[in-house]
CSV table of N, CA, C and O in Angstrom, one decimal:
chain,number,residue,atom,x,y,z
A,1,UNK,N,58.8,77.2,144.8
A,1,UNK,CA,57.7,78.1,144.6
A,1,UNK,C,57.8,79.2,145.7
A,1,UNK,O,57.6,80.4,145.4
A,2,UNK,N,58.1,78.7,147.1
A,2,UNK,CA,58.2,79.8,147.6
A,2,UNK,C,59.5,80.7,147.9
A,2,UNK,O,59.6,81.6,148.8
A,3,UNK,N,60.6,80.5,147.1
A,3,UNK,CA,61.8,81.3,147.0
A,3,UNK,C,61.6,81.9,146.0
A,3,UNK,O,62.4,82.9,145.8
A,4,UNK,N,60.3,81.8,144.6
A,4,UNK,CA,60.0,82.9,143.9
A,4,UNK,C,59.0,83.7,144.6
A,4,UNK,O,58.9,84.9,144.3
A,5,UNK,N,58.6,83.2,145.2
A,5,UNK,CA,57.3,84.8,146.1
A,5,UNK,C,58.4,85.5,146.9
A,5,UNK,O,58.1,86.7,147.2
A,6,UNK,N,59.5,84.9,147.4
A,6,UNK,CA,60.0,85.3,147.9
A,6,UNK,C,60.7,86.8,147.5
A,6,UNK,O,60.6,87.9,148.1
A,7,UNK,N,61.3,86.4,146.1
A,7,UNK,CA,62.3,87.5,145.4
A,7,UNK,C,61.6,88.3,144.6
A,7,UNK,O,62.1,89.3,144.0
A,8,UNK,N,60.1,88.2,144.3
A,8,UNK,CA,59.4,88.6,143.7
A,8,UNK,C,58.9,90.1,144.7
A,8,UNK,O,58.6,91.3,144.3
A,9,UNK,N,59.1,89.3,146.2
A,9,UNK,CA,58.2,90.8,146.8
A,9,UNK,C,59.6,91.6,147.4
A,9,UNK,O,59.5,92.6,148.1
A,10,UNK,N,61.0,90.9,147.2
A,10,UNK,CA,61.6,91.8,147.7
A,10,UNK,C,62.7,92.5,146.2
A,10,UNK,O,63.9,92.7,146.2
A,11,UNK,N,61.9,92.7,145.3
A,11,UNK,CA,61.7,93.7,143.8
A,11,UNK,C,62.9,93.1,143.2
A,11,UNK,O,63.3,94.0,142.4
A,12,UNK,N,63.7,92.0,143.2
A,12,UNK,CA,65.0,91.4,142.5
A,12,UNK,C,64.4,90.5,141.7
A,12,UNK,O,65.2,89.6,141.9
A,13,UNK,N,63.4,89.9,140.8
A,13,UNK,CA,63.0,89.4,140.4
A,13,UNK,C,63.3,89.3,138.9
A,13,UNK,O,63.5,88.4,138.1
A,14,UNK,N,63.1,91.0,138.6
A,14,UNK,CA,64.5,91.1,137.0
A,14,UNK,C,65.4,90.8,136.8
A,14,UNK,O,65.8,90.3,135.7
A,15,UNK,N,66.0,91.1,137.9
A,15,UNK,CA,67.9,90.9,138.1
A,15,UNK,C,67.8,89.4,138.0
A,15,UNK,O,68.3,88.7,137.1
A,16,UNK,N,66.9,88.9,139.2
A,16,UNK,CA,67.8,87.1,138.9
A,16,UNK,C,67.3,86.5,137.6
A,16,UNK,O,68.0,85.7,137.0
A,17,UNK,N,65.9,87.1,137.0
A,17,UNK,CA,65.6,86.4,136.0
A,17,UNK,C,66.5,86.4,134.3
A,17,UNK,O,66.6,85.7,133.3
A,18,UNK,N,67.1,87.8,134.9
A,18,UNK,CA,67.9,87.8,133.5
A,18,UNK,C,69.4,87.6,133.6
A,18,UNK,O,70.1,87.6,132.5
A,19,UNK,N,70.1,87.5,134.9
A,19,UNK,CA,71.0,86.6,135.3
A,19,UNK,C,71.5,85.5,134.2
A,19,UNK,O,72.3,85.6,133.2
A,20,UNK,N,70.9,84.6,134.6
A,20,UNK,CA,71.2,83.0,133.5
A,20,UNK,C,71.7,84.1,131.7
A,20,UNK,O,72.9,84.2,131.5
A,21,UNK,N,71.2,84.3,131.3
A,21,UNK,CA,70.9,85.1,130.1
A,21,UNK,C,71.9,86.1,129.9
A,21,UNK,O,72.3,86.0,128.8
A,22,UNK,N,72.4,86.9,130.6
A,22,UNK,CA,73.9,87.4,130.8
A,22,UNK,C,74.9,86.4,130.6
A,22,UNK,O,75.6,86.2,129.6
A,23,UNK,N,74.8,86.0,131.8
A,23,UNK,CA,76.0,84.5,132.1
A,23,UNK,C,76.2,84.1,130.9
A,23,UNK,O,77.4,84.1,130.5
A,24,UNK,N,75.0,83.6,129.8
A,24,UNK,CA,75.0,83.0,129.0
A,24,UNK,C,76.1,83.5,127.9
A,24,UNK,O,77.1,83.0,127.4
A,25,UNK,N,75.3,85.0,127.8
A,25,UNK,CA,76.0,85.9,126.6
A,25,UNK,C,77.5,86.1,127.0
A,25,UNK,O,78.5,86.2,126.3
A,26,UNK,N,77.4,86.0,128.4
A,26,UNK,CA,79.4,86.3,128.4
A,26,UNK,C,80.2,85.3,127.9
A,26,UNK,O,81.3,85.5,127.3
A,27,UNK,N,79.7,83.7,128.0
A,27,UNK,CA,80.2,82.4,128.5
A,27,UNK,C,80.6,82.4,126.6
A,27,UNK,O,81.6,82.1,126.0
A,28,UNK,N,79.3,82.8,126.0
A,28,UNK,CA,79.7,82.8,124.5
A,28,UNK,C,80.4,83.5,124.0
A,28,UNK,O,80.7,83.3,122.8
A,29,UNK,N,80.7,84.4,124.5
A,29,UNK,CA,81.2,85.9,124.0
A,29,UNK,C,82.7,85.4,124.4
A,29,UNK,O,83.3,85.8,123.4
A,30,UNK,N,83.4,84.8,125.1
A,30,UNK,CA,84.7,84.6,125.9
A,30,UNK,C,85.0,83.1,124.8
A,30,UNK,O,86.0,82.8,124.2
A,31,UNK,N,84.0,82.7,124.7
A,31,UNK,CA,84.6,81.1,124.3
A,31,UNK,C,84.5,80.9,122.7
A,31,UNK,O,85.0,80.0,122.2
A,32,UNK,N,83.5,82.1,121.9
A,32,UNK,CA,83.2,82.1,120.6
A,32,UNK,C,83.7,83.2,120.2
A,32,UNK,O,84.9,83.2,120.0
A,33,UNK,N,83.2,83.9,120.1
A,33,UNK,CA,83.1,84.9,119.1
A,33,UNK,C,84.6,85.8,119.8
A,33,UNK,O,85.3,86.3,118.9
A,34,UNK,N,84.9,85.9,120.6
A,34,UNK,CA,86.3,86.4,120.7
A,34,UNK,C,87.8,85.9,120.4
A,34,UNK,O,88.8,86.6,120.3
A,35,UNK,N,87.7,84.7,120.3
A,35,UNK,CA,88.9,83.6,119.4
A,35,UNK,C,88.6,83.7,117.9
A,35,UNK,O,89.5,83.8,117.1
A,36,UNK,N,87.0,83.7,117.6
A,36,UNK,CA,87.4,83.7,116.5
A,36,UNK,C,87.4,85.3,115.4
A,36,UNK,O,87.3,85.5,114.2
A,37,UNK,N,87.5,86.0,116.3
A,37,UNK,CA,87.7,87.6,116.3
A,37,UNK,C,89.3,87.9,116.0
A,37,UNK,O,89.7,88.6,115.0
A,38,UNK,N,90.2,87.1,117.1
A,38,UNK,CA,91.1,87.1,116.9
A,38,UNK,C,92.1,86.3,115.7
A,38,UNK,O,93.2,86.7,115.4
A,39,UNK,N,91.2,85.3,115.3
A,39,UNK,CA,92.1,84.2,114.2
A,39,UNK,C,91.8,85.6,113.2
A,39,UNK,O,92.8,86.1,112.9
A,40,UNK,N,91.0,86.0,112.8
A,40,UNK,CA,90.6,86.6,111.8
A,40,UNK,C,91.4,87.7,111.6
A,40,UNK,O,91.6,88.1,110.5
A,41,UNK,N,91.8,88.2,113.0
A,41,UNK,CA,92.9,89.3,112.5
A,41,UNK,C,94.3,88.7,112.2
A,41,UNK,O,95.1,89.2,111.4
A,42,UNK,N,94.6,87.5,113.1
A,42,UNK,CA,95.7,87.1,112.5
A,42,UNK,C,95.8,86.7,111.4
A,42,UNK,O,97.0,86.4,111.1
A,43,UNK,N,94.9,86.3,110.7
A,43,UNK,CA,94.7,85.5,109.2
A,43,UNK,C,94.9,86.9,108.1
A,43,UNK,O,95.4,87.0,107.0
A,44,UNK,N,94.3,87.8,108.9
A,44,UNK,CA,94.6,89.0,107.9
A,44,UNK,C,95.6,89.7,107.5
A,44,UNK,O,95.8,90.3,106.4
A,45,UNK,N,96.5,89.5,108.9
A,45,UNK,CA,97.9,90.3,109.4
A,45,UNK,C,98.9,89.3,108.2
A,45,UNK,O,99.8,89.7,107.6
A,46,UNK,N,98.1,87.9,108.2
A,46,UNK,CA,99.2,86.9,107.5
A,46,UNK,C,99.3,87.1,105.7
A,46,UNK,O,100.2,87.2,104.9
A,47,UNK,N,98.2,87.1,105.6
A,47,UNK,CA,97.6,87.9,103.9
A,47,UNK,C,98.3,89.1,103.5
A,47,UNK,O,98.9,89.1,102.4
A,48,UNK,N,98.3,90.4,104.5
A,48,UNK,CA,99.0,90.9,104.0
A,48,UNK,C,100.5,91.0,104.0
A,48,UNK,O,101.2,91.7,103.2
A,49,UNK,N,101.1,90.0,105.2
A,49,UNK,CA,102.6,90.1,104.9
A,49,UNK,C,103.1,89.0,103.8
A,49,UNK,O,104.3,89.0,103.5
A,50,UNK,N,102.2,88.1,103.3
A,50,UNK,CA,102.8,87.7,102.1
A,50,UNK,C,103.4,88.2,100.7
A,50,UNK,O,102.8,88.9,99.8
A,51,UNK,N,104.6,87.7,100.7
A,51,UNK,CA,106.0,88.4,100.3
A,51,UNK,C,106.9,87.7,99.1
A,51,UNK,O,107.1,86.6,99.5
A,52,UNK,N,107.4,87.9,98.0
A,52,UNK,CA,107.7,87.6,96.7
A,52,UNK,C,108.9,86.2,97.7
A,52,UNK,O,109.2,86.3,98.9
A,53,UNK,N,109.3,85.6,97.0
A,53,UNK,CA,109.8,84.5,97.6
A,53,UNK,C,109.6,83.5,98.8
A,53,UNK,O,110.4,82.6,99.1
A,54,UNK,N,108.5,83.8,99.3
A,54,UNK,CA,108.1,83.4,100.6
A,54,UNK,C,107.6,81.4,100.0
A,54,UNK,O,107.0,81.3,98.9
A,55,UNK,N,108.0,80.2,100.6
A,55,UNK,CA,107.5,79.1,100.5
A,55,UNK,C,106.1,79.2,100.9
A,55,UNK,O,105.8,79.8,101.9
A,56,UNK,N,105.4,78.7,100.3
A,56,UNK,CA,104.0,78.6,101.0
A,56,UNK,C,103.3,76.9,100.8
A,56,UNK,O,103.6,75.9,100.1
A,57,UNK,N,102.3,77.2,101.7
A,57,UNK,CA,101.0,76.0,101.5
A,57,UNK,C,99.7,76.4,100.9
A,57,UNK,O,99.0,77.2,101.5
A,58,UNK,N,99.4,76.0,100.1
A,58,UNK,CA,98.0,76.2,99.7
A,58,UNK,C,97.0,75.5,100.6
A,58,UNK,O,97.4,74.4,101.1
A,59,UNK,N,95.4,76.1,100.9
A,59,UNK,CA,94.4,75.2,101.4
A,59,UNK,C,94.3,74.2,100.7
A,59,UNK,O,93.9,73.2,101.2
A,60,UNK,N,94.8,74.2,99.1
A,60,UNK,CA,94.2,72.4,98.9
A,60,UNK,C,96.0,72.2,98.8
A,60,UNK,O,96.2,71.7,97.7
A,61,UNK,N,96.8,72.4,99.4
A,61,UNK,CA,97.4,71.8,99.6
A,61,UNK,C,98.6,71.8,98.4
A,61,UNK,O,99.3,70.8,98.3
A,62,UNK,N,98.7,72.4,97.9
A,62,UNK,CA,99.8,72.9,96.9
A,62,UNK,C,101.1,73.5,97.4
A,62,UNK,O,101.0,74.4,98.2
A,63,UNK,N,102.2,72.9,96.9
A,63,UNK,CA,103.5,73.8,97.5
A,63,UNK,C,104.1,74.3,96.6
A,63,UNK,O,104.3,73.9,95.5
A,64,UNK,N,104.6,75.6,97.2
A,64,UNK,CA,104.7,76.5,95.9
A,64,UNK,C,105.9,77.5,96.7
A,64,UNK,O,106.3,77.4,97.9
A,65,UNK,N,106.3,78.4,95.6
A,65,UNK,CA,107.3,79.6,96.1
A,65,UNK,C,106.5,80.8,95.4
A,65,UNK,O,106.1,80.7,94.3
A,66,UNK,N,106.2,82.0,96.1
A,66,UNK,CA,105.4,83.2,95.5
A,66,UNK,C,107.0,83.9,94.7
A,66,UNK,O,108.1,84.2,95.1
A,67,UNK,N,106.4,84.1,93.2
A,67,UNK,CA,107.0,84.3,92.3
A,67,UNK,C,106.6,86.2,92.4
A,67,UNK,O,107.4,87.1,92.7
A,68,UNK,N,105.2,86.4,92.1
A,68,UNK,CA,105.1,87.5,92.4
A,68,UNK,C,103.6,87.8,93.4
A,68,UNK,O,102.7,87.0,93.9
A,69,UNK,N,103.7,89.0,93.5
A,69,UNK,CA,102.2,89.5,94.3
A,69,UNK,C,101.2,90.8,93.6
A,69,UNK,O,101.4,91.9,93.1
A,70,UNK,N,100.4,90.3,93.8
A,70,UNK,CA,99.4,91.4,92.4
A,70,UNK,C,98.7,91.8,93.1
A,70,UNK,O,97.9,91.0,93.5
A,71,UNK,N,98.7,93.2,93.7
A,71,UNK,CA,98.3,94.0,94.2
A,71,UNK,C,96.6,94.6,93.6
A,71,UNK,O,95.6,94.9,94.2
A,72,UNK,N,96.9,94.7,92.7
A,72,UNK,CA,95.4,95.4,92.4
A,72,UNK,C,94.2,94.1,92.4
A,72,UNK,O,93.0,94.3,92.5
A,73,UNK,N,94.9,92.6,92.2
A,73,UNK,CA,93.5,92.1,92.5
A,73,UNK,C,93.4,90.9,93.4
A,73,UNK,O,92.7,89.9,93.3
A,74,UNK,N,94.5,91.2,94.4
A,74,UNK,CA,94.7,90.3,95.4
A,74,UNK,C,95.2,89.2,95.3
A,74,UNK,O,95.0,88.3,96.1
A,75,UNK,N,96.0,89.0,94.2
A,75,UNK,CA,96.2,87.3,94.3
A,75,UNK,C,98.0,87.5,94.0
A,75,UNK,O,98.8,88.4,93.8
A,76,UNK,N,98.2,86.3,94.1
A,76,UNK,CA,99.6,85.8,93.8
A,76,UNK,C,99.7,85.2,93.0
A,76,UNK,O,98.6,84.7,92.5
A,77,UNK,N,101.2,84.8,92.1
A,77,UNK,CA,101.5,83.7,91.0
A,77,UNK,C,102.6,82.8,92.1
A,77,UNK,O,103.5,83.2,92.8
A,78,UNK,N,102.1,81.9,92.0
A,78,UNK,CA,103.0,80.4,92.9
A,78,UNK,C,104.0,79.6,91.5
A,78,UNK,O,103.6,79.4,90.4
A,79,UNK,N,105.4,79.4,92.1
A,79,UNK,CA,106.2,78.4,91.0
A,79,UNK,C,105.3,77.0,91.9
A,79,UNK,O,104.9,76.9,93.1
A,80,UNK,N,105.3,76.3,91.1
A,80,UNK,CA,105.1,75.1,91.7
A,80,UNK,C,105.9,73.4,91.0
A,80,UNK,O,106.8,73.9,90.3
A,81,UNK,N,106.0,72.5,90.9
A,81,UNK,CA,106.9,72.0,90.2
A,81,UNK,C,106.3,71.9,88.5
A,81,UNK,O,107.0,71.8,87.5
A,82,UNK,N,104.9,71.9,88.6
A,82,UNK,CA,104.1,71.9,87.2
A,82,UNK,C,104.7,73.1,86.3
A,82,UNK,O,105.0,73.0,85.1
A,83,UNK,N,104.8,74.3,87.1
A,83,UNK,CA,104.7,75.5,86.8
A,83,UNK,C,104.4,77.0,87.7
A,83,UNK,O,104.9,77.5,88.7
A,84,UNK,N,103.7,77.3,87.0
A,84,UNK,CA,103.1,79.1,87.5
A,84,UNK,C,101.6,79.0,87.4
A,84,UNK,O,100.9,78.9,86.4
A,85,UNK,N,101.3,78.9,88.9
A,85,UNK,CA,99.8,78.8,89.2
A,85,UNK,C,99.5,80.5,90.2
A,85,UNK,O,100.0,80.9,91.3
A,86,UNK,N,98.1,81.4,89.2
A,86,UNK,CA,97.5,81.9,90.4
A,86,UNK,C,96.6,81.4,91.2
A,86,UNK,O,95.9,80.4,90.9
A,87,UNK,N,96.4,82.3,92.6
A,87,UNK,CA,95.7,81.8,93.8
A,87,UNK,C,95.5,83.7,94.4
A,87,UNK,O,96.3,84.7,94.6
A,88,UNK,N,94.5,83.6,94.5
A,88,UNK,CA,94.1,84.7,95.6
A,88,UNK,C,94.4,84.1,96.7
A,88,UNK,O,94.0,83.0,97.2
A,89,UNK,N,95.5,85.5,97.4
A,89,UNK,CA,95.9,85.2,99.0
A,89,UNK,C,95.4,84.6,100.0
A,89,UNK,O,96.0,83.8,100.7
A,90,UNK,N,94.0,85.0,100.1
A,90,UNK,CA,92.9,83.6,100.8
A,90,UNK,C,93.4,82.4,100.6
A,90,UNK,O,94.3,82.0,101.5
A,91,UNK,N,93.2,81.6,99.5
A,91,UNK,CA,93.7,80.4,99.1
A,91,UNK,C,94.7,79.8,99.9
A,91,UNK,O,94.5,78.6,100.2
A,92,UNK,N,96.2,80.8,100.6
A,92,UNK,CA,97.4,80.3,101.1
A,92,UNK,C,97.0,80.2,102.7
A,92,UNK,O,96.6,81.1,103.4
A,93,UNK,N,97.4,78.6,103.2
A,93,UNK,CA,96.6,78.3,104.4
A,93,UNK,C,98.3,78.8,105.0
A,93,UNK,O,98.1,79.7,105.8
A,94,UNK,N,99.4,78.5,104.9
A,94,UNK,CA,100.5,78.7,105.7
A,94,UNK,C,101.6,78.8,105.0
A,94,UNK,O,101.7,78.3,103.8
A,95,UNK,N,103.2,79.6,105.9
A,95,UNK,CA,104.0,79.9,105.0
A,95,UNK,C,104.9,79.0,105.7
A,95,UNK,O,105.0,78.7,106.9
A,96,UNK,N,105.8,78.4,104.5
A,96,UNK,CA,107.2,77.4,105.3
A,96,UNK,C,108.2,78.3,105.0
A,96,UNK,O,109.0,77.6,105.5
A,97,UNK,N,108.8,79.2,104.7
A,97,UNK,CA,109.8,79.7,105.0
A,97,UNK,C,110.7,79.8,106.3
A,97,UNK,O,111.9,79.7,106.4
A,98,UNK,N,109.8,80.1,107.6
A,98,UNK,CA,110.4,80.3,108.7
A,98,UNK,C,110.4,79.0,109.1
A,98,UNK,O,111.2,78.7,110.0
A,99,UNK,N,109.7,78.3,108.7
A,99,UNK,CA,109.6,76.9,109.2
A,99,UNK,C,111.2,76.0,109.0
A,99,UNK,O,111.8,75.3,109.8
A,100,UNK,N,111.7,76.6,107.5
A,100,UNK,CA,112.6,76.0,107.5
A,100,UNK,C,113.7,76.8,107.6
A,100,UNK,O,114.6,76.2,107.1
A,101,UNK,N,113.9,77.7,107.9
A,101,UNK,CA,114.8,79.0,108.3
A,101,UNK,C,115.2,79.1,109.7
A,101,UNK,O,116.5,79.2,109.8
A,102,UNK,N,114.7,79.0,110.6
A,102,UNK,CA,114.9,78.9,112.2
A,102,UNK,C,114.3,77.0,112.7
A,102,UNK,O,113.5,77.0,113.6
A,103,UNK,N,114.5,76.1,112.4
A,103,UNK,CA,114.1,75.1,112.9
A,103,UNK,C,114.2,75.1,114.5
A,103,UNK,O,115.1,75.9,114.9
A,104,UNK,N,113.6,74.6,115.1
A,104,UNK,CA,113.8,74.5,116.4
A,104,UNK,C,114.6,73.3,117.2
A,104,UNK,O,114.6,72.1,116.9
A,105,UNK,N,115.3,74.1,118.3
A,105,UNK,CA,115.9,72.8,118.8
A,105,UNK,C,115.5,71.7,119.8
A,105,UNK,O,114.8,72.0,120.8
A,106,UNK,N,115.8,70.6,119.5
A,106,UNK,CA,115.6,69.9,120.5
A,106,UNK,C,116.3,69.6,121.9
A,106,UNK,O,117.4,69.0,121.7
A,107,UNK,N,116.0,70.0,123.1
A,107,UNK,CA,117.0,69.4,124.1
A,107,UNK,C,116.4,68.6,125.4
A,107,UNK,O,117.2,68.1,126.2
């Protein structure tokens, strides 16, 4: 009680009160919304470099080869072993091409 009469008469009483509340906004701003600022551009960067032959994964999980890419309404045609399935580029959670192109070594 008396370290607020304190800061109250020496006029800092704004500053510490809205202190916490900064802190706060930075603490989320660093740990939320700036990671997922970033996934979002790389998820975008990945959308648009998908490329006629590329292996891919579907979110539900379909494996496929992009046969073609359709530009005017965003989606792709996947071979799959059924067949020729479309999927709008969203749809494609990851690509295995490079996966199986450069494997990594072990040492």
């Amino acid at each position: 009680m008396y370290t607020t009469i304190a800061l109250q008469s020496l006029g800092g009483s704004s500053l510490t009160s809205m202190l916490p509340f900064l802190l706060m906004f930075v603490v989320i701003y660093l740990f939320m919304i700036r990671p997922q600022i970033k996934r979002q551009k790389n998820e975008k960067k990945f959308q648009t470099s998908i490329a006629k032959g590329n292996k891919i994964v579907t979110s539900s999980g379909i494996h496929g080869k992009i046969v073609d890419v359709v530009d005017g309404d965003n989606t792709v045609i996947v071979e799959t072993g059924a067949g020729k399935i479309k999927f709008e580029r969203s749809a494609i959670s990851m690509e295995l091409s490079k996966k199986y192109l450069s494997p990594e070594e072990i040492k």
